[in-house]
């Protein structure tokens, strides 16, 4: 949705400039992100965090205000714009992703401790008192810590703005393959292609249970298809002043950004950078994942990120390398559950307890640690060794370790195991 806002601003005239400019909210997160942030490895590229806010204030109250006590991130994405402006990627993060939530500042001045939870909890923690700055800052910190991507800007848009945008375009065509009937999403739809208004569109992109497998992954697929259709229609439809004005009024009134993006001029500049990118080189991607119950049978509600594919995706974007949807789909077919990687951890530091510390982090990430012990001798650097046939398993392990740790085949490696020898260079906090 935010992509369409950016592109539409490219056609705005001076006659409504100031009106729209005053609509956009600003939330300063700069002093809430701390100093331990990833570097931008590709100067000139940009990563913009896009949040669909599930706030139930004001016009959104009818969607269940009494059920929620804090702000929610209904949708979480990162838009990567490369330095050459020849392609772009929108990466969706499943809201059920089980990740480490960073320590965050709440709106009341207190702080939360780092812990494991669904990734969308970050927005809720920061937004516990309804302040967008704290909500966005906690999500940014969590995304950065789990991906290594430097987030340069953020944009948040809420329900009411989404509906108005769709209605200003006279609806969007969707093509559900099966009937969808959901009281929770206020939705009743028959299968087949149909043009939906803003109210129905909102239910369509939000509905989860009772459709397909009821997963958030299925919902992400519908959201990405809808965004693609919305962007395409916005390019074709927003040629009349009335349509354009209605679209941007709805969008900007519901838009909150960081101060550097809070204005029509800034969004226009972003639109100018994006408008030359061919549609076929705008990739809608989803962080590779699988049901977490494959590693932890008792967890039926969350998803684990698939490694090394997730790490490879983040690394490619950090290094400003284009990755297509077809490439990612091919990569994720090679699925190895973390629990299928059997690891022995040996302490090569000479300092007591290091193997046990690392083993604990790996078990928490789902890997199967079969034993710990001391290496035959101390080592200068951390190493990973594996016997022939376990190349893919070693790649899963290595992707959960800090950059610089490499794996190598070894005829002396224990059969059926990937062996991690912990050296003094390994920061336990950066494991998994």
Short mmCIF file of C-alpha atoms in Angstrom, two decimals:
data_model
loop_
_atom_site.label_atom_id
_atom_site.label_comp_id
_atom_site.label_asym_id
_atom_site.label_seq_id
_atom_site.Cartn_x
_atom_site.Cartn_y
_atom_site.Cartn_z
CA UNK A 1 0.00 0.00 0.00
CA UNK A 2 2.76 2.42 0.88
CA UNK A 3 4.39 1.68 -2.49
CA UNK A 4 1.30 3.04 -4.23
CA UNK A 5 1.38 6.17 -2.06
CA UNK A 6 4.96 6.85 -3.09
CA UNK A 7 4.24 6.35 -6.78
CA UNK A 8 1.07 8.44 -6.72
CA UNK A 9 2.85 11.40 -5.14
CA UNK A 10 4.85 11.63 -8.34
CA UNK A 11 1.79 13.15 -10.02
CA UNK A 12 0.78 15.65 -7.34
CA UNK A 13 0.47 19.30 -8.30
CA UNK A 14 1.43 22.42 -6.40
CA UNK A 15 -2.25 23.23 -5.79
CA UNK A 16 -2.57 20.52 -3.14
CA UNK A 17 1.04 20.35 -2.05
CA UNK A 18 0.69 22.19 1.26
CA UNK A 19 -2.63 20.55 2.11
CA UNK A 20 -1.18 17.06 1.78
CA UNK A 21 2.14 18.01 3.32
CA UNK A 22 0.42 18.94 6.58
CA UNK A 23 -1.37 15.57 6.74
CA UNK A 24 1.73 13.44 7.19
CA UNK A 25 2.61 12.61 10.78
CA UNK A 26 6.19 12.51 12.03
CA UNK A 27 7.70 10.28 14.71
CA UNK A 28 11.36 10.68 15.65
CA UNK A 29 13.04 7.35 16.43
CA UNK A 30 16.66 8.51 16.16
CA UNK A 31 17.40 8.61 19.89
CA UNK A 32 15.65 5.29 20.57
CA UNK A 33 17.71 2.96 18.37
CA UNK A 34 20.99 2.92 20.28
CA UNK A 35 24.50 2.76 18.86
CA UNK A 36 24.86 -0.95 18.12
CA UNK A 37 23.29 -0.87 14.66
CA UNK A 38 24.26 -2.55 11.36
CA UNK A 39 26.29 -0.52 8.89
CA UNK A 40 24.95 0.38 5.47
CA UNK A 41 27.27 -1.77 3.36
CA UNK A 42 26.08 -0.21 0.09
CA UNK A 43 26.08 3.59 0.21
CA UNK A 44 23.27 4.95 -1.92
CA UNK A 45 20.90 2.06 -1.22
CA UNK A 46 17.94 2.43 1.14
CA UNK A 47 15.95 0.12 3.38
CA UNK A 48 12.52 1.42 4.36
CA UNK A 49 10.46 -0.44 6.95
CA UNK A 50 6.75 -0.48 6.02
CA UNK A 51 4.23 -1.15 8.80
CA UNK A 52 0.51 -1.69 8.40
CA UNK A 53 -0.65 -0.46 11.79
CA UNK A 54 -3.42 -2.43 13.48
CA UNK A 55 -4.27 0.49 15.78
CA UNK A 56 -7.93 0.49 16.83
CA UNK A 57 -8.18 4.18 17.66
CA UNK A 58 -10.56 6.66 16.04
CA UNK A 59 -11.97 5.44 12.73
CA UNK A 60 -10.54 1.99 13.36
CA UNK A 61 -12.42 1.39 16.64
CA UNK A 62 -15.13 -0.77 15.07
CA UNK A 63 -12.53 -3.45 14.26
CA UNK A 64 -12.42 -4.46 17.90
CA UNK A 65 -10.98 -1.65 20.01
CA UNK A 66 -11.97 -3.38 23.23
CA UNK A 67 -9.95 -6.46 22.27
CA UNK A 68 -6.59 -4.69 22.04
CA UNK A 69 -4.72 -2.72 24.67
CA UNK A 70 -1.75 -1.73 22.52
CA UNK A 71 -0.81 -0.89 18.93
CA UNK A 72 -0.28 -3.85 16.60
CA UNK A 73 1.69 -4.34 13.37
CA UNK A 74 -0.73 -6.14 11.09
CA UNK A 75 1.82 -6.12 8.25
CA UNK A 76 5.61 -5.77 8.40
CA UNK A 77 7.77 -5.35 5.30
CA UNK A 78 11.10 -3.89 4.22
CA UNK A 79 11.39 -2.07 0.90
CA UNK A 80 14.96 -2.26 -0.45
CA UNK A 81 15.91 0.36 -3.04
CA UNK A 82 19.33 -0.30 -4.59
CA UNK A 83 21.92 2.36 -5.27
CA UNK A 84 21.48 2.02 -9.06
CA UNK A 85 17.64 2.35 -8.83
CA UNK A 86 17.26 -0.36 -11.50
CA UNK A 87 15.31 -2.83 -9.36
CA UNK A 88 13.66 -3.06 -5.97
CA UNK A 89 12.48 -5.70 -3.52
CA UNK A 90 9.69 -5.75 -0.94
CA UNK A 91 10.34 -8.38 1.74
CA UNK A 92 7.43 -9.52 3.91
CA UNK A 93 8.06 -10.76 7.45
CA UNK A 94 5.51 -13.32 8.67
CA UNK A 95 3.98 -11.90 11.83
CA UNK A 96 4.31 -15.37 13.44
CA UNK A 97 8.10 -15.37 12.97
CA UNK A 98 9.68 -16.57 16.22
CA UNK A 99 12.64 -14.25 16.78
CA UNK A 100 14.63 -12.45 19.46
CA UNK A 101 12.77 -9.25 20.37
CA UNK A 102 15.26 -6.54 21.24
CA UNK A 103 15.26 -4.59 24.50
CA UNK A 104 12.97 -1.65 23.82
CA UNK A 105 11.77 1.59 25.34
CA UNK A 106 8.06 1.70 26.08
CA UNK A 107 5.95 4.81 25.78
CA UNK A 108 5.76 5.16 29.58
CA UNK A 109 9.54 5.40 29.91
CA UNK A 110 10.12 1.83 31.11
CA UNK A 111 12.12 -0.73 29.13
CA UNK A 112 11.46 -4.32 28.09
CA UNK A 113 14.05 -7.09 28.31
CA UNK A 114 15.23 -9.09 25.28
CA UNK A 115 13.12 -12.22 24.80
CA UNK A 116 11.84 -14.64 22.19
CA UNK A 117 8.40 -13.97 20.72
CA UNK A 118 6.47 -13.34 17.50
CA UNK A 119 8.11 -10.53 15.54
CA UNK A 120 4.99 -8.35 15.58
CA UNK A 121 5.22 -8.17 19.38
CA UNK A 122 7.99 -5.59 18.95
CA UNK A 123 5.54 -3.00 17.60
CA UNK A 124 3.11 -3.79 20.40
CA UNK A 125 5.76 -3.41 23.13
CA UNK A 126 6.91 -0.03 21.88
CA UNK A 127 3.32 1.02 21.18
CA UNK A 128 1.98 0.02 24.59
CA UNK A 129 0.88 3.62 25.22
CA UNK A 130 -0.07 4.41 21.63
CA UNK A 131 3.11 6.25 20.64
CA UNK A 132 4.19 5.51 17.09
CA UNK A 133 7.84 6.50 17.67
CA UNK A 134 8.38 3.86 20.36
CA UNK A 135 6.43 1.24 18.38
CA UNK A 136 8.43 1.84 15.21
CA UNK A 137 11.74 2.03 17.08
CA UNK A 138 11.21 -1.38 18.71
CA UNK A 139 10.34 -2.95 15.35
CA UNK A 140 13.38 -1.35 13.70
CA UNK A 141 15.71 -2.59 16.45
CA UNK A 142 14.28 -6.10 16.20
CA UNK A 143 14.43 -6.25 12.40
CA UNK A 144 17.99 -4.93 12.35
CA UNK A 145 19.17 -7.38 15.03
CA UNK A 146 17.65 -10.38 13.26
CA UNK A 147 18.59 -9.49 9.68
CA UNK A 148 21.73 -7.37 9.77
CA UNK A 149 19.99 -4.82 7.51
CA UNK A 150 20.29 -1.15 8.33
CA UNK A 151 16.83 0.44 8.33
CA UNK A 152 17.10 3.98 6.99
CA UNK A 153 13.45 5.08 7.18
CA UNK A 154 10.03 3.85 8.23
CA UNK A 155 6.45 4.43 7.11
CA UNK A 156 3.33 3.39 9.01
CA UNK A 157 -0.20 3.47 7.59
CA UNK A 158 -3.42 2.47 9.38
CA UNK A 159 -6.73 0.86 8.39
CA UNK A 160 -8.76 3.96 7.53
CA UNK A 161 -6.14 5.20 5.08
CA UNK A 162 -6.06 1.85 3.31
CA UNK A 163 -9.81 1.85 2.73
CA UNK A 164 -9.82 5.39 1.39
CA UNK A 165 -7.01 4.62 -1.04
CA UNK A 166 -8.92 1.68 -2.52
CA UNK A 167 -12.16 3.65 -2.79
CA UNK A 168 -10.38 6.54 -4.53
CA UNK A 169 -9.35 4.04 -7.21
CA UNK A 170 -12.98 2.84 -7.60
CA UNK A 171 -11.99 -0.52 -6.14
CA UNK A 172 -9.42 -3.20 -6.89
CA UNK A 173 -9.96 -6.51 -8.68
CA UNK A 174 -9.17 -9.64 -6.68
CA UNK A 175 -9.60 -13.28 -7.69
CA UNK A 176 -10.09 -15.59 -4.67
CA UNK A 177 -9.98 -19.26 -5.59
CA UNK A 178 -12.44 -20.25 -2.90
CA UNK A 179 -15.31 -18.68 -0.99
CA UNK A 180 -14.28 -16.61 2.02
CA UNK A 181 -16.70 -16.12 4.92
CA UNK A 182 -15.22 -14.58 8.05
CA UNK A 183 -17.11 -12.69 10.76
CA UNK A 184 -13.81 -11.59 12.31
CA UNK A 185 -12.67 -9.95 9.06
CA UNK A 186 -16.19 -8.69 8.20
CA UNK A 187 -15.93 -10.62 4.94
CA UNK A 188 -18.28 -12.57 2.68
CA UNK A 189 -16.87 -13.32 -0.78
CA UNK A 190 -17.61 -15.92 -3.43
CA UNK A 191 -14.81 -17.42 -5.55
CA UNK A 192 -13.80 -15.74 -8.81
CA UNK A 193 -12.58 -12.35 -9.98
CA UNK A 194 -14.44 -9.35 -8.59
CA UNK A 195 -13.83 -5.68 -7.87
CA UNK A 196 -13.92 -4.88 -4.16
CA UNK A 197 -14.36 -1.59 -2.33
CA UNK A 198 -12.17 -0.38 0.51
CA UNK A 199 -14.13 -2.10 3.27
CA UNK A 200 -14.07 -5.48 1.53
CA UNK A 201 -10.45 -5.03 0.46
CA UNK A 202 -9.45 -4.47 4.08
CA UNK A 203 -11.09 -7.73 5.10
CA UNK A 204 -9.51 -9.53 2.15
CA UNK A 205 -5.91 -8.58 3.00
CA UNK A 206 -6.43 -9.17 6.73
CA UNK A 207 -8.41 -12.43 6.71
CA UNK A 208 -6.47 -15.44 7.88
CA UNK A 209 -8.52 -18.15 9.54
CA UNK A 210 -10.95 -20.17 7.44
CA UNK A 211 -9.04 -19.51 4.20
CA UNK A 212 -6.64 -22.08 2.73
CA UNK A 213 -4.45 -23.45 5.50
CA UNK A 214 -5.30 -20.55 7.83
CA UNK A 215 -1.66 -19.46 7.99
CA UNK A 216 -0.11 -16.02 7.98
CA UNK A 217 1.91 -17.15 4.95
CA UNK A 218 -1.28 -17.47 2.91
CA UNK A 219 -2.34 -14.01 4.01
CA UNK A 220 1.03 -12.58 2.97
CA UNK A 221 0.52 -14.04 -0.50
CA UNK A 222 -2.85 -12.28 -0.79
CA UNK A 223 -1.37 -9.04 0.51
CA UNK A 224 1.46 -9.11 -2.01
CA UNK A 225 -0.91 -9.86 -4.89
CA UNK A 226 -3.21 -7.07 -3.76
CA UNK A 227 -0.37 -4.56 -3.45
CA UNK A 228 0.79 -5.41 -6.95
CA UNK A 229 -2.76 -4.87 -8.29
CA UNK A 230 -3.13 -1.63 -6.33
CA UNK A 231 0.15 -0.20 -7.62
CA UNK A 232 -0.76 -1.14 -11.20
CA UNK A 233 -4.20 0.48 -10.99
CA UNK A 234 -2.83 3.55 -9.24
CA UNK A 235 -0.48 4.14 -12.18
CA UNK A 236 -3.38 3.85 -14.65
CA UNK A 237 -6.14 5.53 -12.65
CA UNK A 238 -4.51 8.49 -10.92
CA UNK A 239 -4.56 10.76 -13.94
CA UNK A 240 -7.58 12.87 -12.92
CA UNK A 241 -7.13 15.54 -10.21
CA UNK A 242 -10.16 14.30 -8.25
CA UNK A 243 -8.99 10.70 -8.08
CA UNK A 244 -5.47 11.71 -7.22
CA UNK A 245 -6.57 14.11 -4.52
CA UNK A 246 -8.90 11.60 -2.86
CA UNK A 247 -6.25 8.89 -2.96
CA UNK A 248 -3.54 11.04 -1.43
CA UNK A 249 -5.82 12.61 1.16
CA UNK A 250 -6.70 9.16 2.50
CA UNK A 251 -3.13 7.96 2.34
CA UNK A 252 -1.35 10.93 3.86
CA UNK A 253 -3.84 11.42 6.70
CA UNK A 254 -3.06 7.88 7.84
CA UNK A 255 0.69 8.03 7.20
CA UNK A 256 3.37 8.45 9.87
CA UNK A 257 7.06 8.47 8.97
CA UNK A 258 10.42 9.34 10.43
CA UNK A 259 11.20 13.09 10.25
CA UNK A 260 13.42 12.72 7.19
CA UNK A 261 10.48 11.31 5.20
CA UNK A 262 7.67 13.41 6.70
CA UNK A 263 6.67 15.57 3.77
CA UNK A 264 5.36 15.50 0.23
CA UNK A 265 8.71 16.72 -1.08
CA UNK A 266 10.53 13.76 0.49
CA UNK A 267 7.99 11.21 -0.70
CA UNK A 268 7.97 12.80 -4.16
CA UNK A 269 11.76 12.37 -4.25
CA UNK A 270 11.35 8.71 -3.35
CA UNK A 271 8.69 8.31 -6.03
CA UNK A 272 11.03 9.84 -8.58
CA UNK A 273 13.65 7.23 -7.69
CA UNK A 274 11.18 4.36 -8.05
CA UNK A 275 9.18 5.35 -11.11
CA UNK A 276 11.77 4.08 -13.60
CA UNK A 277 11.94 0.57 -12.15
CA UNK A 278 10.25 -1.95 -14.50
CA UNK A 279 7.36 -3.89 -12.98
CA UNK A 280 9.13 -7.19 -13.63
CA UNK A 281 12.08 -6.03 -11.52
CA UNK A 282 9.97 -5.14 -8.49
CA UNK A 283 10.15 -8.38 -6.49
CA UNK A 284 7.68 -9.23 -3.72
CA UNK A 285 9.46 -11.71 -1.44
CA UNK A 286 8.76 -13.46 1.86
CA UNK A 287 11.40 -14.39 4.41
CA UNK A 288 11.95 -18.17 3.91
CA UNK A 289 10.27 -20.06 6.72
CA UNK A 290 8.67 -23.30 7.88
CA UNK A 291 6.38 -24.34 10.78
CA UNK A 292 8.37 -24.18 14.01
CA UNK A 293 6.75 -27.39 15.20
CA UNK A 294 9.24 -29.23 12.97
CA UNK A 295 11.90 -28.28 15.53
CA UNK A 296 9.72 -27.84 18.62
CA UNK A 297 6.67 -30.18 18.34
CA UNK A 298 4.83 -28.33 21.11
CA UNK A 299 4.81 -25.05 19.14
CA UNK A 300 1.87 -25.17 16.74
CA UNK A 301 1.50 -21.40 16.36
CA UNK A 302 4.76 -19.97 15.03
CA UNK A 303 7.18 -20.21 12.12
CA UNK A 304 10.96 -20.52 12.11
CA UNK A 305 13.07 -18.81 9.46
CA UNK A 306 14.69 -21.22 7.04
CA UNK A 307 18.49 -21.15 7.08
CA UNK A 308 20.79 -20.58 5.27
CA UNK A 309 18.22 -19.20 2.80
CA UNK A 310 16.98 -16.40 5.09
CA UNK A 311 20.54 -15.33 5.89
CA UNK A 312 21.44 -15.42 2.19
CA UNK A 313 18.47 -13.17 1.39
CA UNK A 314 19.45 -10.62 4.01
CA UNK A 315 23.10 -10.72 2.95
CA UNK A 316 22.18 -10.16 -0.70
CA UNK A 317 20.13 -7.10 0.15
CA UNK A 318 22.77 -5.76 2.53
CA UNK A 319 25.29 -6.06 -0.29
CA UNK A 320 22.82 -4.53 -2.77
CA UNK A 321 22.59 -7.67 -4.91
CA UNK A 322 19.33 -8.28 -6.76
CA UNK A 323 17.43 -11.43 -5.88
CA UNK A 324 14.33 -12.42 -7.82
CA UNK A 325 11.26 -14.28 -6.63
CA UNK A 326 12.18 -17.21 -8.90
CA UNK A 327 15.67 -17.40 -7.39
CA UNK A 328 14.28 -17.41 -3.87
CA UNK A 329 11.65 -20.02 -4.69
CA UNK A 330 14.36 -22.30 -6.07
CA UNK A 331 16.52 -21.82 -2.98
CA UNK A 332 13.78 -22.58 -0.45
CA UNK A 333 13.05 -25.96 -2.02
CA UNK A 334 16.26 -27.19 -0.42
CA UNK A 335 14.74 -27.33 3.06
CA UNK A 336 16.61 -28.77 6.03
CA UNK A 337 15.00 -28.34 9.43
CA UNK A 338 17.29 -27.01 12.12
CA UNK A 339 16.49 -30.06 14.25
CA UNK A 340 17.91 -32.30 11.51
CA UNK A 341 21.35 -30.74 11.98
CA UNK A 342 23.26 -32.78 14.59
CA UNK A 343 26.11 -30.80 16.13
CA UNK A 344 28.88 -31.43 18.62
CA UNK A 345 30.37 -28.33 20.20
CA UNK A 346 33.98 -28.38 21.38
CA UNK A 347 35.69 -25.73 23.46
CA UNK A 348 38.94 -24.58 21.88
CA UNK A 349 39.41 -21.44 24.00
CA UNK A 350 40.85 -22.92 27.19
CA UNK A 351 38.17 -20.99 29.11
CA UNK A 352 35.72 -23.15 31.03
CA UNK A 353 32.06 -23.18 29.97
CA UNK A 354 32.31 -21.73 26.47
CA UNK A 355 31.06 -24.88 24.70
CA UNK A 356 28.04 -25.10 27.00
CA UNK A 357 27.14 -21.44 26.37
CA UNK A 358 27.23 -21.87 22.62
CA UNK A 359 25.36 -25.17 22.80
CA UNK A 360 22.54 -23.50 24.72
CA UNK A 361 22.12 -20.85 22.01
CA UNK A 362 22.11 -23.47 19.26
CA UNK A 363 19.49 -25.60 21.02
CA UNK A 364 17.29 -22.53 21.40
CA UNK A 365 17.56 -22.06 17.63
CA UNK A 366 16.31 -25.62 17.10
CA UNK A 367 19.55 -27.38 16.23
CA UNK A 368 20.22 -30.79 17.78
CA UNK A 369 23.32 -30.59 19.98
CA UNK A 370 24.43 -34.15 20.70
CA UNK A 371 27.30 -33.29 22.99
CA UNK A 372 29.86 -30.80 24.24
CA UNK A 373 33.48 -31.14 25.33
CA UNK A 374 36.98 -29.78 25.02
CA UNK A 375 38.87 -29.66 21.75
CA UNK A 376 42.17 -31.60 21.63
CA UNK A 377 43.99 -28.27 21.69
CA UNK A 378 43.27 -24.57 21.89
CA UNK A 379 42.63 -22.76 18.62
CA UNK A 380 43.03 -19.21 17.41
CA UNK A 381 39.77 -19.08 15.47
CA UNK A 382 36.38 -20.77 15.43
CA UNK A 383 36.01 -23.56 12.86
CA UNK A 384 33.27 -25.82 11.52
CA UNK A 385 34.15 -29.27 10.15
CA UNK A 386 31.93 -31.89 8.58
CA UNK A 387 32.23 -35.29 6.87
CA UNK A 388 31.31 -35.84 3.23
CA UNK A 389 27.57 -35.66 2.67
CA UNK A 390 26.80 -33.07 5.36
CA UNK A 391 27.58 -29.95 3.33
CA UNK A 392 24.01 -28.66 3.56
CA UNK A 393 23.76 -29.33 7.28
CA UNK A 394 27.01 -27.45 7.87
CA UNK A 395 25.62 -24.51 5.88
CA UNK A 396 22.62 -24.36 8.23
CA UNK A 397 24.92 -24.22 11.26
CA UNK A 398 27.34 -21.72 9.76
CA UNK A 399 24.51 -19.36 8.85
CA UNK A 400 23.64 -19.10 12.57
CA UNK A 401 27.19 -18.03 13.46
CA UNK A 402 28.87 -14.62 13.08
CA UNK A 403 30.20 -13.65 9.67
CA UNK A 404 33.71 -14.93 9.09
CA UNK A 405 33.18 -18.42 10.46
CA UNK A 406 33.59 -20.86 7.58
CA UNK A 407 32.99 -24.58 7.21
CA UNK A 408 35.34 -27.11 5.62
CA UNK A 409 35.09 -30.84 4.90
CA UNK A 410 37.32 -33.08 6.98
CA UNK A 411 38.10 -36.77 6.79
CA UNK A 412 38.61 -36.70 10.58
CA UNK A 413 35.17 -35.22 11.33
CA UNK A 414 32.85 -37.37 13.41
CA UNK A 415 30.47 -39.43 11.28
CA UNK A 416 26.97 -37.97 10.98
CA UNK A 417 27.89 -34.82 12.92
CA UNK A 418 28.88 -31.26 12.19
CA UNK A 419 31.65 -30.28 14.58
CA UNK A 420 31.92 -26.72 15.88
CA UNK A 421 35.18 -25.84 17.60
CA UNK A 422 34.70 -22.61 19.54
CA UNK A 423 37.60 -20.20 19.36
CA UNK A 424 38.28 -17.01 21.36
CA UNK A 425 36.99 -14.92 18.43
CA UNK A 426 33.40 -16.17 18.79
CA UNK A 427 30.99 -13.74 20.46
CA UNK A 428 28.32 -15.92 22.06
CA UNK A 429 25.79 -13.08 21.81
CA UNK A 430 26.07 -13.23 18.02
CA UNK A 431 25.26 -16.96 17.82
CA UNK A 432 21.88 -17.98 16.33
#
